[in-house]
């Protein structure tokens, strides 16, 4: 809108070029160009750019607007302006519509560029089906068979990719499997006529499962079961070749098949759901190194007048809070990595920020939930830069002390989340810490209480310490519980990938990652070359990857549908 007029005898002939910046890279690469629209300062471009969207990544975009000289088919030297934006900003804006001022021509108003984003709706359906079998081959010597099904999606090159396994039904030739749900895109990649191959196996404890037979179908054929039962013959090619009277190895019947649309993370964001980001930073003295005092850990070092180690001072180069003129501290890096992505989905860009484990002025009392901006009535900071500024200011005014307590700040955010549970607000709490948790029982109680609320917790560990104590929150063997109460939904799950340890807290009832407390040691993401941008991108990609699924899980279990965006 209102572009600069650079042509002498007519208006400009504008074209827009989209550039993208790789994750952790400063290099811009051209992604595509719009069509040229002749003789106008208010072009409406038709050509669309189809991008892969990742919530957990900072996807930087640059739009360059220039006139096109069609006569010689070269770029004109007259530049009309450019705009920088993150894809998440467009997705997170109202109705996916963002207007941004064009800049780049000194002393002139370059007009604006209007960006619209919509999610491609192809193949968003999910299928629920149930199958049974009859008269399958007997494979076990002392019993019958223990059958299960394996579903495969066919690929363009003729190969097959496994997409689902049913549970095993023990000791029967006439199994009835439980209903299961699978996205249509996983089953057939949106091609309704693509072959779906289904193998029938007899389960063996040693993993050498016996092949019973197979049959093939398609999504379109399966969908006919909505009005009638469909029966498939299970065939074993080897048996068929060897035995002339071979008929089949049993039959499989599709008992039910239903389809429903699946809401996506973008549906809720476009419908107005806001992500509210809160940060809590560890101000315990152990951030400064080791000592023999009761607050810190390790070997004796020089002590200050308060009996704490000199390295516990954030201005000391060995402190984890220390920021040199050339490099941010690990705390600041973790905060920026996560916060700069989440802020795109928060309309007011105001973020509550707390510290814990410090003696605070004026009376030197230990606090585990003090506002970084020193405003008890309004702990919110303006943007991530505001949080960083308040964090650095707090380092100059508080005394690092201890112990490391998580429960107060978890309860604080849970109390806020409990005020609005209609799906319009979802809270993400980032806890950055260097040490072993000191209030494990209270933290478990806080997690159990908060497990029914629209919130997620991310815990990032910084420094060289070992964080095995966090394993107590692992609910793989025993669900997280407190005083006889269990977390409302699934378990604490520990996973390892690419030399990183992650711990996800899932409230118990469904196998979905609704309320996770995700724990990662920051050192696993530090780039060997010292590239801080790449380090932040790696961290954010891992700790934020599950937030969309966690939000969807909460909405689904509460039967909350996205609000319809205003036209």
Coordinates of C-alpha atoms in Angstrom, one line a residue:
X1 CA 0.0 0.0 0.0
X2 CA 1.1 3.5 -0.9
X3 CA 4.4 2.5 -2.5
X4 CA 7.0 5.0 -3.6
X5 CA 6.6 6.2 -7.2
X6 CA 9.9 5.8 -8.9
X7 CA 8.8 6.0 -12.6
X8 CA 8.9 9.2 -14.5
X9 CA 5.9 8.8 -16.9
X10 CA 3.9 6.3 -15.0
X11 CA 3.6 4.6 -11.7
X12 CA 5.9 1.8 -10.5
X13 CA 5.7 -1.8 -11.7
X14 CA 6.3 -3.5 -8.3
X15 CA 7.4 -7.1 -7.6
X16 CA 8.1 -8.6 -4.2
X17 CA 11.0 -11.0 -3.5
X18 CA 10.9 -13.2 -0.4
X19 CA 14.1 -14.2 1.3
X20 CA 14.5 -16.6 4.2
X21 CA 17.2 -17.0 6.8
X22 CA 18.3 -20.4 7.9
X23 CA 18.1 -21.4 11.6
X24 CA 21.1 -20.1 13.4
X25 CA 22.4 -18.5 10.2
X26 CA 22.8 -14.8 9.2
X27 CA 22.7 -15.6 5.4
X28 CA 19.6 -14.7 3.4
X29 CA 18.5 -16.9 0.6
X30 CA 15.9 -16.1 -2.0
X31 CA 12.8 -18.3 -1.7
X32 CA 10.5 -16.9 -4.4
X33 CA 9.0 -13.9 -6.2
X34 CA 5.6 -12.6 -6.8
X35 CA 4.3 -11.7 -10.2
X36 CA 4.8 -8.2 -11.5
X37 CA 1.9 -5.8 -11.4
X38 CA 2.1 -2.9 -13.8
X39 CA 1.5 0.7 -13.2
X40 CA 0.3 0.8 -9.6
X41 CA 1.3 1.9 -6.1
X42 CA -1.2 -0.4 -4.4
X43 CA -0.7 -3.9 -5.8
X44 CA -2.6 -7.0 -4.7
X45 CA -0.4 -9.9 -5.5
X46 CA -1.9 -13.3 -6.4
X47 CA 1.1 -15.6 -6.2
X48 CA 1.4 -17.4 -2.8
X49 CA 4.4 -18.7 -1.0
X50 CA 4.0 -22.1 0.6
X51 CA 6.3 -22.4 3.6
X52 CA 6.8 -25.2 6.2
X53 CA 5.9 -23.7 9.6
X54 CA 7.7 -24.8 12.8
X55 CA 6.5 -23.3 16.0
X56 CA 9.8 -24.1 17.8
X57 CA 12.0 -22.2 15.3
X58 CA 12.6 -18.5 14.6
X59 CA 11.8 -18.4 10.9
X60 CA 13.0 -15.0 9.8
X61 CA 11.6 -13.6 6.5
X62 CA 12.6 -10.6 4.4
X63 CA 10.4 -9.0 1.8
X64 CA 12.1 -6.8 -0.7
X65 CA 9.9 -4.6 -2.9
X66 CA 11.4 -3.2 -6.2
X67 CA 10.1 -2.0 -9.6
X68 CA 10.7 -4.3 -12.5
X69 CA 12.1 -3.0 -15.8
X70 CA 10.4 -5.4 -18.2
X71 CA 12.2 -4.0 -21.3
X72 CA 15.6 -5.4 -20.4
X73 CA 14.4 -7.9 -17.8
X74 CA 16.8 -6.8 -15.1
X75 CA 16.2 -5.5 -11.6
X76 CA 15.9 -1.7 -11.5
X77 CA 18.2 0.2 -9.3
X78 CA 15.3 2.1 -7.7
X79 CA 14.5 0.3 -4.4
X80 CA 11.0 0.6 -3.0
X81 CA 11.6 -0.7 0.5
X82 CA 11.8 -3.9 2.6
X83 CA 10.2 -5.5 5.6
X84 CA 11.6 -8.0 8.1
X85 CA 9.3 -10.3 10.0
X86 CA 9.2 -13.7 11.7
X87 CA 6.7 -16.2 10.3
X88 CA 5.5 -16.7 13.9
X89 CA 4.5 -13.0 14.0
X90 CA 2.2 -13.5 11.0
X91 CA 0.7 -16.7 12.4
X92 CA 0.3 -15.1 15.8
X93 CA -1.3 -11.9 14.6
X94 CA -5.0 -11.3 14.6
X95 CA -6.7 -13.5 11.9
X96 CA -3.2 -14.2 10.5
X97 CA -3.0 -10.7 9.1
X98 CA 0.0 -8.5 9.7
X99 CA 0.7 -5.1 8.3
X100 CA 4.3 -3.9 8.5
X101 CA 5.9 -0.6 7.4
X102 CA 8.4 -0.8 4.6
X103 CA 11.8 0.8 5.3
X104 CA 15.2 1.1 3.5
X105 CA 14.9 4.4 1.6
X106 CA 16.4 7.2 3.8
X107 CA 14.2 10.2 4.4
X108 CA 11.1 8.7 2.6
X109 CA 7.9 6.9 3.7
X110 CA 7.9 3.7 1.7
X111 CA 4.4 2.6 2.4
X112 CA 3.4 -0.7 4.0
X113 CA 3.2 -4.4 3.1
X114 CA 0.2 -6.5 4.2
X115 CA 0.9 -10.2 4.9
X116 CA -1.7 -12.9 5.1
X117 CA -1.1 -16.4 6.4
X118 CA -3.4 -19.4 6.3
X119 CA -2.8 -23.1 7.0
X120 CA -3.2 -25.5 4.1
X121 CA -6.2 -27.6 5.1
X122 CA -5.5 -30.7 3.0
X123 CA -5.5 -34.0 4.8
X124 CA -6.4 -32.8 8.4
X125 CA -8.9 -35.6 9.0
X126 CA -8.3 -38.3 11.6
X127 CA -9.8 -41.8 11.3
X128 CA -11.0 -44.1 14.0
X129 CA -11.4 -47.7 13.1
X130 CA -11.9 -51.1 14.7
X131 CA -11.1 -54.5 13.2
X132 CA -11.5 -58.2 14.2
X133 CA -10.3 -61.4 12.7
X134 CA -11.8 -64.9 12.2
X135 CA -10.2 -68.3 11.9
X136 CA -6.5 -67.1 11.7
X137 CA -3.8 -69.7 11.3
X138 CA -2.6 -71.4 14.5
X139 CA 1.1 -70.6 15.0
X140 CA 1.8 -71.5 18.7
X141 CA 2.7 -75.2 19.5
X142 CA 1.1 -75.2 23.0
X143 CA -1.7 -72.7 22.4
X144 CA -3.3 -70.7 19.7
X145 CA -1.9 -67.5 18.1
X146 CA -1.3 -64.1 19.7
X147 CA -2.2 -61.9 16.7
X148 CA -1.6 -58.3 16.0
X149 CA -1.8 -56.1 12.8
X150 CA 0.8 -53.9 11.2
X151 CA -0.3 -51.1 8.8
X152 CA 2.0 -49.9 6.0
X153 CA 1.6 -46.8 3.8
X154 CA 2.9 -47.2 0.2
X155 CA 5.5 -44.7 -1.1
X156 CA 6.0 -43.2 -4.5
X157 CA 8.9 -45.5 -5.2
X158 CA 7.0 -48.7 -4.5
X159 CA 8.3 -49.2 -0.9
X160 CA 6.2 -49.3 2.2
X161 CA 6.5 -47.3 5.5
X162 CA 5.0 -48.6 8.7
X163 CA 2.4 -46.3 10.1
X164 CA 0.6 -48.2 12.9
X165 CA 0.6 -51.4 15.0
X166 CA -2.3 -52.7 16.9
X167 CA -2.1 -54.2 20.4
X168 CA -1.5 -58.0 20.7
X169 CA -4.5 -60.1 21.6
X170 CA -3.3 -63.2 23.4
X171 CA -4.2 -66.9 22.7
X172 CA -7.0 -66.6 20.2
X173 CA -7.6 -67.2 16.5
X174 CA -10.6 -64.8 16.5
X175 CA -9.2 -61.6 18.0
X176 CA -11.1 -58.3 18.4
X177 CA -8.7 -55.4 18.5
X178 CA -9.4 -52.1 20.3
X179 CA -10.5 -49.1 18.2
X180 CA -7.6 -46.9 17.3
X181 CA -7.1 -43.4 15.8
X182 CA -4.7 -42.4 13.0
X183 CA -4.3 -39.2 10.9
X184 CA -5.3 -39.7 7.3
X185 CA -2.0 -38.2 6.2
X186 CA -0.2 -40.9 8.1
X187 CA -2.3 -43.6 6.5
X188 CA -2.2 -42.5 2.9
X189 CA -0.5 -39.1 2.7
X190 CA -3.8 -37.6 1.5
X191 CA -4.0 -39.9 -1.6
X192 CA -7.3 -41.8 -1.0
X193 CA -6.4 -44.5 -3.6
X194 CA -2.9 -45.2 -2.4
X195 CA -2.3 -48.8 -1.4
X196 CA -2.5 -49.6 2.4
X197 CA -0.9 -52.9 3.2
X198 CA -1.8 -54.8 6.4
X199 CA 0.2 -57.7 7.7
X200 CA -1.1 -60.1 10.3
X201 CA 1.5 -61.5 12.8
X202 CA 1.6 -63.9 15.7
X203 CA 3.5 -62.3 18.5
X204 CA 6.6 -64.1 20.0
X205 CA 8.3 -63.1 23.2
X206 CA 11.8 -63.2 21.5
X207 CA 10.7 -60.7 18.8
X208 CA 10.8 -63.3 16.0
X209 CA 7.1 -62.8 15.2
X210 CA 5.5 -65.3 12.9
X211 CA 3.9 -64.1 9.7
X212 CA 0.3 -65.2 9.3
X213 CA -0.7 -63.4 6.2
X214 CA -1.4 -60.1 4.5
X215 CA -4.0 -58.1 2.6
X216 CA -4.2 -54.8 0.8
X217 CA -6.8 -52.0 0.7
X218 CA -7.0 -48.2 0.4
X219 CA -8.4 -45.3 2.3
X220 CA -11.3 -45.0 -0.1
X221 CA -12.1 -48.7 0.3
X222 CA -11.8 -48.6 4.1
X223 CA -14.2 -45.6 4.2
X224 CA -17.0 -47.7 2.7
X225 CA -17.2 -49.5 6.0
X226 CA -19.1 -46.4 7.3
X227 CA -22.2 -48.0 5.8
X228 CA -21.3 -51.7 5.7
X229 CA -18.9 -54.3 7.1
X230 CA -15.9 -55.0 4.9
X231 CA -14.2 -58.5 5.0
X232 CA -10.7 -59.1 3.8
X233 CA -9.1 -62.4 3.1
X234 CA -5.7 -62.9 4.8
X235 CA -3.3 -64.5 2.4
X236 CA 0.1 -66.1 2.9
X237 CA 2.0 -66.1 -0.5
X238 CA 4.3 -68.9 0.5
X239 CA 1.4 -71.2 1.6
X240 CA -0.5 -70.3 -1.5
X241 CA 2.4 -71.5 -3.7
X242 CA 3.0 -74.7 -1.8
X243 CA -0.6 -75.9 -1.2
X244 CA -3.0 -76.4 -4.1
X245 CA -6.1 -76.4 -1.8
X246 CA -5.0 -73.3 0.1
X247 CA -7.9 -70.9 0.5
X248 CA -6.7 -68.3 3.1
X249 CA -5.1 -67.9 6.5
X250 CA -8.3 -66.4 7.9
X251 CA -10.2 -63.2 7.4
X252 CA -10.1 -59.7 8.9
X253 CA -13.3 -57.7 9.2
X254 CA -13.5 -53.9 9.5
X255 CA -16.1 -53.4 12.1
X256 CA -16.3 -49.6 12.2
X257 CA -14.7 -46.6 10.4
X258 CA -15.3 -42.9 11.2
X259 CA -13.7 -39.7 10.2
X260 CA -13.6 -36.3 11.9
X261 CA -11.6 -33.1 11.4
X262 CA -8.6 -32.5 13.5
X263 CA -8.1 -29.0 14.8
X264 CA -4.5 -27.7 14.6
X265 CA -2.4 -25.4 16.7
X266 CA -2.8 -22.7 14.1
X267 CA -6.6 -23.0 14.3
X268 CA -6.5 -22.1 18.0
X269 CA -3.9 -19.3 17.5
X270 CA -6.0 -17.8 14.6
X271 CA -9.1 -18.2 16.9
X272 CA -7.4 -15.9 19.5
X273 CA -5.7 -18.3 21.9
X274 CA -2.8 -16.4 23.5
X275 CA 0.4 -17.9 24.8
X276 CA 1.4 -16.3 28.1
X277 CA 5.0 -16.6 28.8
X278 CA 6.5 -16.5 32.4
X279 CA 10.1 -16.8 33.3
X280 CA 11.7 -17.8 36.6
X281 CA 15.5 -17.5 37.1
X282 CA 17.7 -19.2 39.6
X283 CA 19.5 -16.7 41.9
X284 CA 21.1 -19.2 44.2
X285 CA 24.7 -18.8 45.2
X286 CA 25.7 -22.1 43.6
X287 CA 25.6 -20.2 40.3
X288 CA 28.9 -18.6 41.2
X289 CA 31.0 -21.8 41.7
X290 CA 31.8 -24.0 44.7
X291 CA 32.4 -23.3 48.4
X292 CA 32.1 -24.9 51.8
X293 CA 29.1 -22.8 52.8
X294 CA 25.7 -24.4 53.3
X295 CA 24.3 -22.7 50.2
X296 CA 26.9 -23.6 47.6
X297 CA 28.6 -26.9 46.9
X298 CA 32.1 -28.3 46.5
X299 CA 35.6 -27.3 47.5
X300 CA 36.6 -24.4 49.7
X301 CA 37.2 -21.0 48.0
X302 CA 37.5 -17.4 49.1
X303 CA 34.5 -16.3 51.3
X304 CA 32.9 -12.9 51.4
X305 CA 31.7 -11.0 54.5
X306 CA 28.4 -12.8 54.4
X307 CA 30.1 -16.2 54.4
X308 CA 29.3 -17.0 50.8
X309 CA 31.9 -17.7 48.1
X310 CA 33.4 -14.8 46.2
X311 CA 32.6 -16.6 43.0
X312 CA 28.9 -16.4 44.1
X313 CA 29.1 -12.8 43.0
X314 CA 27.5 -12.4 39.5
X315 CA 30.2 -10.0 38.5
X316 CA 32.9 -12.7 39.0
X317 CA 34.0 -14.3 35.7
X318 CA 33.3 -17.9 37.0
X319 CA 29.7 -17.1 37.8
X320 CA 27.0 -18.5 35.5
X321 CA 25.3 -15.1 35.6
X322 CA 28.5 -13.4 34.4
X323 CA 28.1 -11.6 31.0
X324 CA 31.2 -10.4 29.3
X325 CA 31.1 -7.4 27.0
X326 CA 31.3 -10.0 24.1
X327 CA 29.0 -12.8 25.2
X328 CA 25.7 -13.2 27.0
X329 CA 25.5 -15.5 30.1
X330 CA 24.0 -18.9 29.7
X331 CA 20.9 -17.6 31.5
X332 CA 20.4 -14.8 29.1
X333 CA 21.0 -17.1 26.1
X334 CA 18.3 -19.6 27.3
X335 CA 15.9 -16.8 28.0
X336 CA 16.3 -15.2 24.6
X337 CA 16.2 -18.6 22.8
X338 CA 12.7 -19.5 24.2
X339 CA 11.3 -16.0 24.8
X340 CA 11.9 -14.5 21.3
X341 CA 9.8 -17.3 19.8
X342 CA 6.9 -17.3 22.3
X343 CA 6.6 -13.5 22.3
X344 CA 5.2 -13.7 18.7
X345 CA 2.1 -15.4 20.1
X346 CA 1.4 -12.9 22.9
X347 CA -0.4 -9.8 21.8
X348 CA 0.6 -7.5 24.7
X349 CA 4.2 -8.7 24.8
X350 CA 4.1 -8.3 28.6
X351 CA 5.9 -11.1 30.4
X352 CA 5.9 -11.8 34.2
X353 CA 9.5 -12.5 35.3
X354 CA 10.6 -13.8 38.7
X355 CA 13.7 -14.8 40.5
X356 CA 14.2 -17.3 43.3
X357 CA 16.8 -18.3 45.9
X358 CA 18.1 -14.8 46.6
X359 CA 18.3 -12.3 49.6
X360 CA 16.4 -9.3 48.4
X361 CA 16.6 -5.7 49.7
X362 CA 15.9 -3.9 51.9
X363 CA 15.9 -6.4 54.8
X364 CA 17.8 -9.2 53.1
X365 CA 15.0 -11.8 53.4
X366 CA 15.3 -15.0 51.2
X367 CA 12.7 -15.0 48.5
X368 CA 11.7 -17.7 46.1
X369 CA 9.4 -15.6 44.0
X370 CA 10.5 -12.0 43.7
X371 CA 9.7 -9.9 40.6
X372 CA 12.7 -9.0 38.6
X373 CA 11.4 -5.5 38.0
X374 CA 10.9 -5.0 41.7
X375 CA 7.2 -4.3 41.3
X376 CA 5.2 -6.7 43.4
X377 CA 1.9 -5.4 42.0
X378 CA 2.9 -5.9 38.4
X379 CA 5.8 -8.2 37.7
X380 CA 5.4 -8.0 33.9
X381 CA 8.2 -6.7 31.7
X382 CA 7.8 -5.2 28.3
X383 CA 9.1 -7.8 25.8
X384 CA 12.1 -10.1 26.1
X385 CA 14.4 -7.1 26.2
X386 CA 12.5 -5.8 29.2
X387 CA 12.9 -9.2 30.9
X388 CA 16.7 -9.2 30.2
X389 CA 17.0 -5.6 31.5
X390 CA 15.2 -6.4 34.7
X391 CA 17.2 -9.6 35.1
X392 CA 20.5 -7.7 34.8
X393 CA 19.2 -5.0 37.2
X394 CA 18.3 -7.7 39.8
X395 CA 21.8 -9.1 39.6
X396 CA 23.1 -5.7 40.8
X397 CA 20.7 -5.4 43.7
X398 CA 20.1 -8.9 45.2
X399 CA 22.5 -11.3 46.9
X400 CA 22.7 -14.8 45.5
X401 CA 21.8 -17.3 48.2
X402 CA 19.6 -20.4 48.2
X403 CA 18.1 -23.0 48.4
X404 CA 16.7 -24.0 44.9
X405 CA 12.9 -24.1 45.3
X406 CA 10.6 -24.5 42.3
X407 CA 7.2 -24.9 44.0
X408 CA 6.4 -21.2 44.8
X409 CA 6.8 -20.0 41.2
X410 CA 4.9 -23.1 39.8
X411 CA 2.0 -22.4 42.2
X412 CA 2.1 -18.7 41.2
X413 CA 1.6 -19.5 37.5
X414 CA -0.9 -22.2 38.2
X415 CA -3.0 -19.7 40.1
X416 CA -3.0 -17.4 37.1
X417 CA -3.8 -20.3 34.7
X418 CA -6.7 -21.4 36.9
X419 CA -8.4 -18.0 36.4
X420 CA -9.1 -18.6 32.7
X421 CA -9.6 -22.2 31.5
X422 CA -11.8 -21.7 28.4
X423 CA -9.0 -22.1 26.0
X424 CA -8.4 -18.4 25.3
X425 CA -5.2 -18.5 27.4
X426 CA -2.3 -21.0 27.6
X427 CA 0.6 -20.5 29.9
X428 CA 4.3 -21.5 29.4
X429 CA 6.6 -21.3 32.4
X430 CA 10.3 -21.3 31.7
X431 CA 12.5 -22.2 34.8
X432 CA 16.2 -21.7 34.3
X433 CA 18.4 -23.3 37.0
X434 CA 21.9 -24.5 37.7
X435 CA 21.3 -26.9 40.5
X436 CA 19.6 -29.8 42.3
X437 CA 16.0 -29.1 43.3
X438 CA 15.6 -28.6 47.1
X439 CA 11.8 -28.8 47.5
X440 CA 11.0 -32.0 45.6
X441 CA 8.0 -32.9 47.7
X442 CA 6.5 -29.4 47.3
X443 CA 7.3 -29.4 43.6
X444 CA 5.5 -32.7 43.1
X445 CA 2.5 -31.3 45.0
X446 CA 2.5 -28.2 42.7
X447 CA 2.7 -30.3 39.6
X448 CA -0.2 -32.6 40.6
X449 CA -2.3 -29.5 41.4
X450 CA -1.3 -27.8 38.1
X451 CA -1.8 -30.9 35.9
X452 CA -5.4 -30.0 35.2
X453 CA -4.6 -26.5 34.0
X454 CA -3.7 -25.0 30.6
X455 CA 0.0 -24.7 31.2
X456 CA 3.4 -26.2 30.4
X457 CA 6.7 -26.1 32.2
X458 CA 10.1 -26.0 30.6
X459 CA 13.1 -26.5 32.9
X460 CA 16.5 -25.6 31.4
X461 CA 19.6 -26.5 33.3
X462 CA 22.8 -24.4 32.9
X463 CA 26.3 -25.0 34.1
X464 CA 28.4 -28.1 34.6
X465 CA 26.4 -29.7 37.4
X466 CA 24.7 -33.1 37.2
X467 CA 21.0 -33.0 37.3
X468 CA 20.1 -36.6 38.3
X469 CA 17.9 -35.4 41.1
X470 CA 15.4 -34.3 38.5
X471 CA 14.9 -38.0 37.7
X472 CA 12.7 -38.2 40.8
X473 CA 10.1 -36.5 38.7
X474 CA 10.2 -39.4 36.3
X475 CA 6.9 -41.2 36.4
X476 CA 7.7 -44.1 34.1
X477 CA 7.6 -46.6 37.0
X478 CA 5.4 -44.7 39.4
X479 CA 3.2 -41.8 38.4
X480 CA 4.0 -38.4 39.9
X481 CA 2.0 -38.2 43.1
X482 CA 1.7 -36.2 46.3
X483 CA -0.1 -37.2 49.5
X484 CA -2.1 -39.8 47.8
X485 CA -3.1 -37.7 44.8
X486 CA -1.8 -38.5 41.3
X487 CA -1.2 -36.2 38.4
X488 CA -4.3 -36.0 36.4
X489 CA -2.8 -37.2 33.2
X490 CA 0.0 -39.5 32.0
X491 CA 3.5 -40.1 33.3
X492 CA 6.9 -38.5 33.5
X493 CA 8.8 -39.7 30.4
X494 CA 12.6 -39.5 30.0
X495 CA 14.0 -39.6 26.5
X496 CA 17.5 -39.3 25.1
X497 CA 18.3 -37.9 21.6
X498 CA 21.4 -36.5 20.0
X499 CA 23.3 -36.6 23.3
X500 CA 20.6 -34.6 25.1
X501 CA 18.5 -35.7 28.1
X502 CA 14.9 -34.6 28.2
X503 CA 12.3 -35.2 30.8
X504 CA 8.6 -34.7 30.0
X505 CA 6.0 -34.6 32.7
X506 CA 2.7 -35.9 31.3
X507 CA -0.3 -35.8 33.6
X508 CA -1.9 -39.3 33.6
X509 CA -5.0 -40.5 31.9
X510 CA -4.3 -40.2 28.2
X511 CA -1.1 -40.9 26.3
X512 CA -0.6 -37.3 25.3
X513 CA 2.0 -34.7 26.3
X514 CA -0.4 -32.2 27.8
X515 CA 1.4 -30.9 30.9
X516 CA 5.0 -31.5 30.5
X517 CA 7.9 -30.3 32.5
X518 CA 10.6 -30.6 30.0
X519 CA 14.1 -30.7 31.4
X520 CA 17.2 -30.2 29.3
X521 CA 20.8 -29.3 30.2
X522 CA 21.8 -26.2 28.2
X523 CA 25.4 -27.4 27.7
X524 CA 24.1 -30.0 25.3
X525 CA 23.1 -27.3 22.9
X526 CA 26.2 -25.1 22.9
X527 CA 27.8 -24.9 19.5
X528 CA 31.4 -25.9 19.3
X529 CA 32.3 -22.9 17.2
X530 CA 30.9 -20.5 19.8
X531 CA 28.0 -19.4 17.6
X532 CA 25.5 -18.2 20.1
X533 CA 22.7 -17.8 17.5
X534 CA 23.0 -21.4 16.6
X535 CA 23.1 -22.5 20.2
X536 CA 19.9 -20.6 20.9
X537 CA 18.2 -22.1 17.8
X538 CA 19.1 -25.6 18.9
X539 CA 17.8 -25.1 22.4
X540 CA 14.6 -23.5 21.3
X541 CA 13.9 -26.2 18.7
X542 CA 14.0 -28.9 21.3
X543 CA 12.3 -27.3 24.3
X544 CA 9.5 -25.8 22.3
X545 CA 8.8 -28.6 19.8
X546 CA 6.0 -30.1 21.9
X547 CA 4.2 -27.0 23.0
X548 CA 1.7 -27.2 20.1
X549 CA 0.8 -30.8 20.9
X550 CA 0.5 -30.0 24.6
X551 CA -1.9 -27.1 23.9
X552 CA -3.9 -29.4 21.6
X553 CA -4.1 -32.1 24.2
X554 CA -5.5 -29.7 26.8
X555 CA -8.1 -28.4 24.3
X556 CA -9.1 -31.9 23.2
X557 CA -9.6 -33.4 26.7
X558 CA -11.7 -30.3 27.7
X559 CA -13.6 -30.5 24.4
X560 CA -12.6 -26.9 23.6
X561 CA -12.9 -26.0 20.0
X562 CA -11.1 -23.0 18.4
X563 CA -13.1 -19.8 18.2
X564 CA -14.0 -18.7 14.7
X565 CA -12.0 -15.8 13.5
X566 CA -13.9 -12.7 12.6
X567 CA -14.2 -12.3 8.8

